[in-house]
PDB file of C-alpha atoms in Angstrom:
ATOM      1  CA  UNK A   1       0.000   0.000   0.000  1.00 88.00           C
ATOM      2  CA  UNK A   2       1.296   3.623  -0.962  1.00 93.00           C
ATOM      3  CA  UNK A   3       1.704   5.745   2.010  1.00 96.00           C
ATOM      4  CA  UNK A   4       2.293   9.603   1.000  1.00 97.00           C
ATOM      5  CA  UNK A   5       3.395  11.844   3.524  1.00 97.00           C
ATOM      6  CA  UNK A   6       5.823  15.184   4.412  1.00 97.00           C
ATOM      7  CA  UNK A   7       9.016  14.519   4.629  1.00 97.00           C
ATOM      8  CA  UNK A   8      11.636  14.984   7.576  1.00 95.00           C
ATOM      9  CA  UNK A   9      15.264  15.713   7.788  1.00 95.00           C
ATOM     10  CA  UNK A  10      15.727  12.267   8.810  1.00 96.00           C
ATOM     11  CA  UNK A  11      14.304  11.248   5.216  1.00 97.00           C
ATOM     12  CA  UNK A  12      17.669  12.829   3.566  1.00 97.00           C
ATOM     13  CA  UNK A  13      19.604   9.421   3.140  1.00 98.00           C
ATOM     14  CA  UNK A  14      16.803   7.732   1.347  1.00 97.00           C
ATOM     15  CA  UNK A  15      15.874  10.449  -0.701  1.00 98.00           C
ATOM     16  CA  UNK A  16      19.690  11.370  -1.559  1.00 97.00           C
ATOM     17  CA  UNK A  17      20.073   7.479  -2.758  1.00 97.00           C
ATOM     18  CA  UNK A  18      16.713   8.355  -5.195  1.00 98.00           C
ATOM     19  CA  UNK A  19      18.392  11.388  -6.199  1.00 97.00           C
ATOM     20  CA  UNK A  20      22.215  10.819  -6.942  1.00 97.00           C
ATOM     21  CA  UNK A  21      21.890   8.403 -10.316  1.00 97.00           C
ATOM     22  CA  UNK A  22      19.254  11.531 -11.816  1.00 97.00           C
ATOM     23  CA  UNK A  23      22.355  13.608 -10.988  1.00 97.00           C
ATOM     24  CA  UNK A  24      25.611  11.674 -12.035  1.00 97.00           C
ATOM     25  CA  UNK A  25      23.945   9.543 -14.511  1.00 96.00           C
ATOM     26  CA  UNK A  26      20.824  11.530 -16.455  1.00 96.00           C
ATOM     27  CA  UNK A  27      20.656  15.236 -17.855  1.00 96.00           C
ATOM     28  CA  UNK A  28      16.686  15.180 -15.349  1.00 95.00           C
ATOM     29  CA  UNK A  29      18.965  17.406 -12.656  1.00 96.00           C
ATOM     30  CA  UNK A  30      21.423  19.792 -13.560  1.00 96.00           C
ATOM     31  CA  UNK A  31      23.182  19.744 -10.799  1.00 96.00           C
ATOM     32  CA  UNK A  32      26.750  18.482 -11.133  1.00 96.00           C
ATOM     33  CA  UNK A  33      27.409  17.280  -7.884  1.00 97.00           C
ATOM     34  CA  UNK A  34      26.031  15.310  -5.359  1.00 97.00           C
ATOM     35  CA  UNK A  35      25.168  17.491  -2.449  1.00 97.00           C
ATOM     36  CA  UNK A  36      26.373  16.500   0.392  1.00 97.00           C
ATOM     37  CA  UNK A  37      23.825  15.060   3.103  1.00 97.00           C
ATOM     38  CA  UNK A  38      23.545  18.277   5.617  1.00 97.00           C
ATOM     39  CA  UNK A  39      23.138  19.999   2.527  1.00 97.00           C
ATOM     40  CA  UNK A  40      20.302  17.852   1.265  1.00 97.00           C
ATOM     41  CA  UNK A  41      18.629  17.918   4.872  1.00 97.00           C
ATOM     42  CA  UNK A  42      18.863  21.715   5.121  1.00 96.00           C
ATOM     43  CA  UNK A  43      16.941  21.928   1.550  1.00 96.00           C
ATOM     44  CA  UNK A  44      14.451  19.463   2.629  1.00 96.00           C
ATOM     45  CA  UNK A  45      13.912  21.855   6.284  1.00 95.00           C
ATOM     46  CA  UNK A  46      13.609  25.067   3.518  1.00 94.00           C
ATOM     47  CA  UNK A  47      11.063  23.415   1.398  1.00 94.00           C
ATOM     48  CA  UNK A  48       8.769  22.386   4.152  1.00 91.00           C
ATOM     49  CA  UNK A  49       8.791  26.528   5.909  1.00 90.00           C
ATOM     50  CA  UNK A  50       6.972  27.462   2.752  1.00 87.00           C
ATOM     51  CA  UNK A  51       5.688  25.251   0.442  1.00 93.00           C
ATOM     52  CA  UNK A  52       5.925  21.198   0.260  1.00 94.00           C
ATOM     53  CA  UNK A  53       8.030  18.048  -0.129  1.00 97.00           C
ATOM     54  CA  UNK A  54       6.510  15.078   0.251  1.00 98.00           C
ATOM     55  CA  UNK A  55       7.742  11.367   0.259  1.00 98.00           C
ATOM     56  CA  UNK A  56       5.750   8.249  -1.294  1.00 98.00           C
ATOM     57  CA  UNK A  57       6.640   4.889   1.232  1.00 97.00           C
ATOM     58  CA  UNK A  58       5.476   1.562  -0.174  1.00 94.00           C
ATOM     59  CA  UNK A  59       5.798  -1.356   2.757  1.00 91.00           C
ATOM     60  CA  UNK A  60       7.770   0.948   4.820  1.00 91.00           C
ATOM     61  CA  UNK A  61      10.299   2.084   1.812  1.00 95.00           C
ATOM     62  CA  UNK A  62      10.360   5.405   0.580  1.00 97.00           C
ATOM     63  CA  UNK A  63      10.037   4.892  -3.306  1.00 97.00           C
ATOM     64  CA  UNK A  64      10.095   8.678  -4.330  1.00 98.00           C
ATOM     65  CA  UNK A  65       9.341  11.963  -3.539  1.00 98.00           C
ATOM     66  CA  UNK A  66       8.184  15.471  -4.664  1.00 98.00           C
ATOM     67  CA  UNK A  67       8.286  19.070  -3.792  1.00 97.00           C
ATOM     68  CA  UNK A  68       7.605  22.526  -4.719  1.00 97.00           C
ATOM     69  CA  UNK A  69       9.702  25.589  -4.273  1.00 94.00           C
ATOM     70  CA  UNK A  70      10.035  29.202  -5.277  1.00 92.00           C
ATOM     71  CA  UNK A  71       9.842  29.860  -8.579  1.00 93.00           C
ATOM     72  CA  UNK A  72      11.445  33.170  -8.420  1.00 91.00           C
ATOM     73  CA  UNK A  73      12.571  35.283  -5.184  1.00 88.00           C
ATOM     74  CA  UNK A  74      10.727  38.291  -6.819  1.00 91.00           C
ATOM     75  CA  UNK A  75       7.492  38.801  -4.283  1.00 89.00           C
ATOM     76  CA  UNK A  76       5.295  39.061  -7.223  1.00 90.00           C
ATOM     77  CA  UNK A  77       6.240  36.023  -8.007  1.00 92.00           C
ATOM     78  CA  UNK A  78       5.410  34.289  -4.490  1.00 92.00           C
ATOM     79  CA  UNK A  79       2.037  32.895  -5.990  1.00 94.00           C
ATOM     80  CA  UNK A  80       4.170  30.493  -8.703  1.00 96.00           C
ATOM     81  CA  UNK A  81       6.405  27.470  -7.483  1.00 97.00           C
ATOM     82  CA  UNK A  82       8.145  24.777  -9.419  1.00 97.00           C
ATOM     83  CA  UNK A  83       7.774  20.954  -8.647  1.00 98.00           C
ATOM     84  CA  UNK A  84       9.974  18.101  -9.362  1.00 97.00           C
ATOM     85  CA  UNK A  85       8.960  14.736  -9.080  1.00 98.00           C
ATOM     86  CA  UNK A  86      11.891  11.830  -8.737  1.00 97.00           C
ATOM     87  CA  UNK A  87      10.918   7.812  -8.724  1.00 97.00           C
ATOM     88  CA  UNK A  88      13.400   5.243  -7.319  1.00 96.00           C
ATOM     89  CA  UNK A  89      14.181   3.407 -10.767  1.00 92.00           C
ATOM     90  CA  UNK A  90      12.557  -0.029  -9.549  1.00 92.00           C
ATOM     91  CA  UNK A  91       9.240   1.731  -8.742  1.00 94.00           C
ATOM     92  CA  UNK A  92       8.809   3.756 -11.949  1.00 93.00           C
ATOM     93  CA  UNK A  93       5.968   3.340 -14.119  1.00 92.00           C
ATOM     94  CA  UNK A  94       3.697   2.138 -11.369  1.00 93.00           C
ATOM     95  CA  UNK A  95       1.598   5.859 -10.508  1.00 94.00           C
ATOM     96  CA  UNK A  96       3.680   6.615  -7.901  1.00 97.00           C
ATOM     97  CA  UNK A  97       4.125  10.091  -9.668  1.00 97.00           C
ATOM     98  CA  UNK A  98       1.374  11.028 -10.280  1.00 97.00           C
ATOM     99  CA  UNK A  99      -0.362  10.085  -6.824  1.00 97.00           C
ATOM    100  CA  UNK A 100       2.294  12.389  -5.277  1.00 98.00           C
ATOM    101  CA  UNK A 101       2.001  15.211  -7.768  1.00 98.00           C
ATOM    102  CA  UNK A 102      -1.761  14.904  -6.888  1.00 97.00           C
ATOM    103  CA  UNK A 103      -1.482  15.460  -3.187  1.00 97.00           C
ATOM    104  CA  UNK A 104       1.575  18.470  -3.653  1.00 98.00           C
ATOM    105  CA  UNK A 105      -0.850  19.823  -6.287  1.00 97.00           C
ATOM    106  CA  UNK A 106      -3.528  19.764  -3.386  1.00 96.00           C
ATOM    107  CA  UNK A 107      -1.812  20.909  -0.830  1.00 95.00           C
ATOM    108  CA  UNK A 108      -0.129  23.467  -2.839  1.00 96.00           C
ATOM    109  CA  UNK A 109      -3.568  24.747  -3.274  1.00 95.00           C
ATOM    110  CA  UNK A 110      -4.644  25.052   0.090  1.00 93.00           C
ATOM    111  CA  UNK A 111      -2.171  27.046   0.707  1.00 93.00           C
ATOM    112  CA  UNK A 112      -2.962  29.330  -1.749  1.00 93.00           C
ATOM    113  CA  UNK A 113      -0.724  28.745  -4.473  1.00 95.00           C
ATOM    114  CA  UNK A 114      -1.805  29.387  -8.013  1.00 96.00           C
ATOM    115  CA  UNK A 115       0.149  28.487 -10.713  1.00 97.00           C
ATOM    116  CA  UNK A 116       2.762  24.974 -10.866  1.00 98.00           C
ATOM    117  CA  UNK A 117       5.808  24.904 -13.246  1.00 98.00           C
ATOM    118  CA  UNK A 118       8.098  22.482 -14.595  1.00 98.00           C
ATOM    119  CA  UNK A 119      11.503  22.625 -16.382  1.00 97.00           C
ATOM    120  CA  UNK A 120      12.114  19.313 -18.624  1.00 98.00           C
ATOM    121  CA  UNK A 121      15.264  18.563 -19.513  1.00 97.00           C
ATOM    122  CA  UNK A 122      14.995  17.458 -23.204  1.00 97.00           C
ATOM    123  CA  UNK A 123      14.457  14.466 -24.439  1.00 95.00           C
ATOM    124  CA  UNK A 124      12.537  13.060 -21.794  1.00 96.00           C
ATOM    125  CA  UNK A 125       9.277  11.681 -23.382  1.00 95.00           C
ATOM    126  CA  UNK A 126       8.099   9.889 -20.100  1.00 95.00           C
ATOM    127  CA  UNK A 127       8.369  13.181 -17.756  1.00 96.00           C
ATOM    128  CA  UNK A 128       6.383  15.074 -20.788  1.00 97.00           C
ATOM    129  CA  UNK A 129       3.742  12.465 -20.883  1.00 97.00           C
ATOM    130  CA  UNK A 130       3.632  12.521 -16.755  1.00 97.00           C
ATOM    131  CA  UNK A 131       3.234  16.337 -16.691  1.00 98.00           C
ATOM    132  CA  UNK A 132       0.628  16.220 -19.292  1.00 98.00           C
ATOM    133  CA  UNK A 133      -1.338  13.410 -17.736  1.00 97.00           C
ATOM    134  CA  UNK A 134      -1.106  16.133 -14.516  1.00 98.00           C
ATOM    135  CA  UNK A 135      -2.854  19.080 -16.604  1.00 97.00           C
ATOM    136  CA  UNK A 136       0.302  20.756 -17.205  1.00 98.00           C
ATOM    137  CA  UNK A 137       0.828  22.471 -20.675  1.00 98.00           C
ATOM    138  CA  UNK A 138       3.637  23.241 -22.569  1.00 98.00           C
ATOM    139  CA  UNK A 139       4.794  26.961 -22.858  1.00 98.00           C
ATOM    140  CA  UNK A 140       8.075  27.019 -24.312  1.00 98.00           C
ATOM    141  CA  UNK A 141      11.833  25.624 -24.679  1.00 98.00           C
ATOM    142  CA  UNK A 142      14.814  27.164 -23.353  1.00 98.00           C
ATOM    143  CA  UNK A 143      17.184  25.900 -25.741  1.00 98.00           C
ATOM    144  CA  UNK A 144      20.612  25.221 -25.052  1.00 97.00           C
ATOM    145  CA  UNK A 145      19.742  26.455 -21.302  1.00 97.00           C
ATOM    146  CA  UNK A 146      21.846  24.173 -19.492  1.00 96.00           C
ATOM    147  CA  UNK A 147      25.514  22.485 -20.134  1.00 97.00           C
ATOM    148  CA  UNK A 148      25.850  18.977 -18.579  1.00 97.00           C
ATOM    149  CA  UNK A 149      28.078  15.983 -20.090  1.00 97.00           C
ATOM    150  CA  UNK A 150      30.225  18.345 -22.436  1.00 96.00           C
ATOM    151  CA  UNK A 151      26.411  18.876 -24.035  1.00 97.00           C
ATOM    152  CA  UNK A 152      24.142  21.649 -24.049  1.00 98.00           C
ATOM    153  CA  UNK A 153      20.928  20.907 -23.197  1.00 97.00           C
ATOM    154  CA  UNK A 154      17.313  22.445 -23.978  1.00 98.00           C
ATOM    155  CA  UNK A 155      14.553  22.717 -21.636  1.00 98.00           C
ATOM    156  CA  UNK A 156      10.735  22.710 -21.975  1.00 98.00           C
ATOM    157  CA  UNK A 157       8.737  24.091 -19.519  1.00 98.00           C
ATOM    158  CA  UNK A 158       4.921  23.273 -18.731  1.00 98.00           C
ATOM    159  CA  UNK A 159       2.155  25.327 -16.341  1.00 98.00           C
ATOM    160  CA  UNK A 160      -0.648  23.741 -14.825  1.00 98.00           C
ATOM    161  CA  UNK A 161      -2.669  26.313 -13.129  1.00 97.00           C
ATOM    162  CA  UNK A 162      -3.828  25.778  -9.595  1.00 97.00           C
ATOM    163  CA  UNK A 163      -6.063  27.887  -8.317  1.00 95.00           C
ATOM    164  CA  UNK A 164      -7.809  31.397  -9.844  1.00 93.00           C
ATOM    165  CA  UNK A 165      -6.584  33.617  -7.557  1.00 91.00           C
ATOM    166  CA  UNK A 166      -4.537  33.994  -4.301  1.00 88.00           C
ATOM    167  CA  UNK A 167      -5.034  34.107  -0.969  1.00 78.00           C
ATOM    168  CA  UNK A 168      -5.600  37.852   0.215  1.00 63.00           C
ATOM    169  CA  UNK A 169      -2.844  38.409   2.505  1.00 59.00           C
ATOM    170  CA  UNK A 170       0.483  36.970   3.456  1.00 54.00           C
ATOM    171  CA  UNK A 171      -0.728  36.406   7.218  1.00 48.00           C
ATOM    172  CA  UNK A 172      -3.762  34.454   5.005  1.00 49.00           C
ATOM    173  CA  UNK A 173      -0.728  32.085   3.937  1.00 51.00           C
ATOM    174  CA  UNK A 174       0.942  31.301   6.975  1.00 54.00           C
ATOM    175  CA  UNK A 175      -2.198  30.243   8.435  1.00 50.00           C
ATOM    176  CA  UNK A 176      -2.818  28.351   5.687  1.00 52.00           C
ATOM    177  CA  UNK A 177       0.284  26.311   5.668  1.00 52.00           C
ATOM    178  CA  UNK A 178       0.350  25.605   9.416  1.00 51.00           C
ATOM    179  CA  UNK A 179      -3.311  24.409   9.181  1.00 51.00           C
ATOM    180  CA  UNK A 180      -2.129  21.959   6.002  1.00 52.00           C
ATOM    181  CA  UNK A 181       0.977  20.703   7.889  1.00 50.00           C
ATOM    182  CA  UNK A 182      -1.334  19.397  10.896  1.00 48.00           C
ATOM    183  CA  UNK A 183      -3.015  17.379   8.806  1.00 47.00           C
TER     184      UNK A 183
END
C-alpha cells in the first residue's frame, strides 16, 4: 500500500540514494554534484517553511518523492512554485508520480498557491507524458539552457494552473500552511 506523507530531515539518506543516479547519470537534474547530506537535509527543512516536499513509502520504503519551491525570489512572483517529481528506478511506471504530484498539487492549493511549473530537460518523453497526464501544458523551450556531459541541453517548460486567484494576505498564507501541515 502507498503511504504519502511530508518529509523529515531524517528522510535525507533515502531520498539522496533516489536522487544521486538523476544527478551523475541523467541530464533530469542539472546539478553536477552530489550534495552532500547536511546539505540535502537543510533543503528538505527550507522546502517544508513554505511550500511542500513530500515522500511516497510503499511497505515501509520510501520509493520517491516530490516538492515545490520558489519559482522566483521576486514577491510578485510568491504565488508560482516549481515541482519536481523523482521515482526510485525499480518503482517507476507504477503511478507513484502522479499520486504524489496529486497530493503536492492539493496541498499546494490550500495554501494558496496558483500556478505549478516544470523545467524538462529534453528528451525526456516519459516526464512530458507525466506532466501532461497532470494538466500541465507546454509553454516554451529554453534551448541550449543548461551544459551537462560536455552537451548543451534544452529545456521545456509546462504550467498547470492551480487555483484562480490567491489568498488575500500573506498572514492568510501562513495560516494556511500551518493548518495543512497538521493534517
Amino acid at each position: 500500500m502507498l503511504n504519502i506523507r511530508f518529509a523529515t530531515e531524517a528522510d535525507a539518506p533515502a531520498l539522496l540514494q533516489i536522487y544521486s543516479p538523476y544527478i551523475e547519470q541523467t541530464v533530469v537534474s542539472f546539478e553536477t554534484k552530489v550534495p552532500s547530506l547536511a546539505e540535502f537535509a537543510a533543503r528538505i527543512s527550507k522546502v517544508q517553511k513554505a511550500w511542500a516536499w513530500l515522500v511516497a513509502e510503499e511497505n515501509g520504503e520510501i520509493c520517491g518523492y516530490a516538492y515545490a519551491s520558489s519559482h522566483r525570489e521576486r514577491p510578485a512572483y510568491r504565488w508560482s512554485v516549481e515541482t519536481s517529481v523523482y521515482i526510485q528506478e525499480t518503482y517507476q511506471r507504477r503511478g507513484i508520480a502522479k499520486a504524489l504530484y496529486s497530493e503536492l498539487f492539493v496541498r499546494l492549493s490550500a495554501s494558496g498557491y496558483c500556478n505549478a511549473f516544470a523545467g524538462i530537460a529534453l528528451p525526456n518523453e516519459a516526464s512530458i507524458a507525466l506532466h501532461r497526464d497532470m494538466g500541465f501544458e507546454p509553454i516554451g523551450v529554453f534551448k541550449r539552457v543548461g551544459r551537462k556531459f560536455g552537451q548543451w541541453q534544452d529545456v521545456a517548460w509546462f504550467q498547470r494552473q492551480l487555483r484562480d486567484i490567491p489568498l488575500t494576505s500573506e498572514t492568510d498564507l501562513e495560516l494556511t500552511i500551518s493548518t495543512v501541515d497538521s493534517r
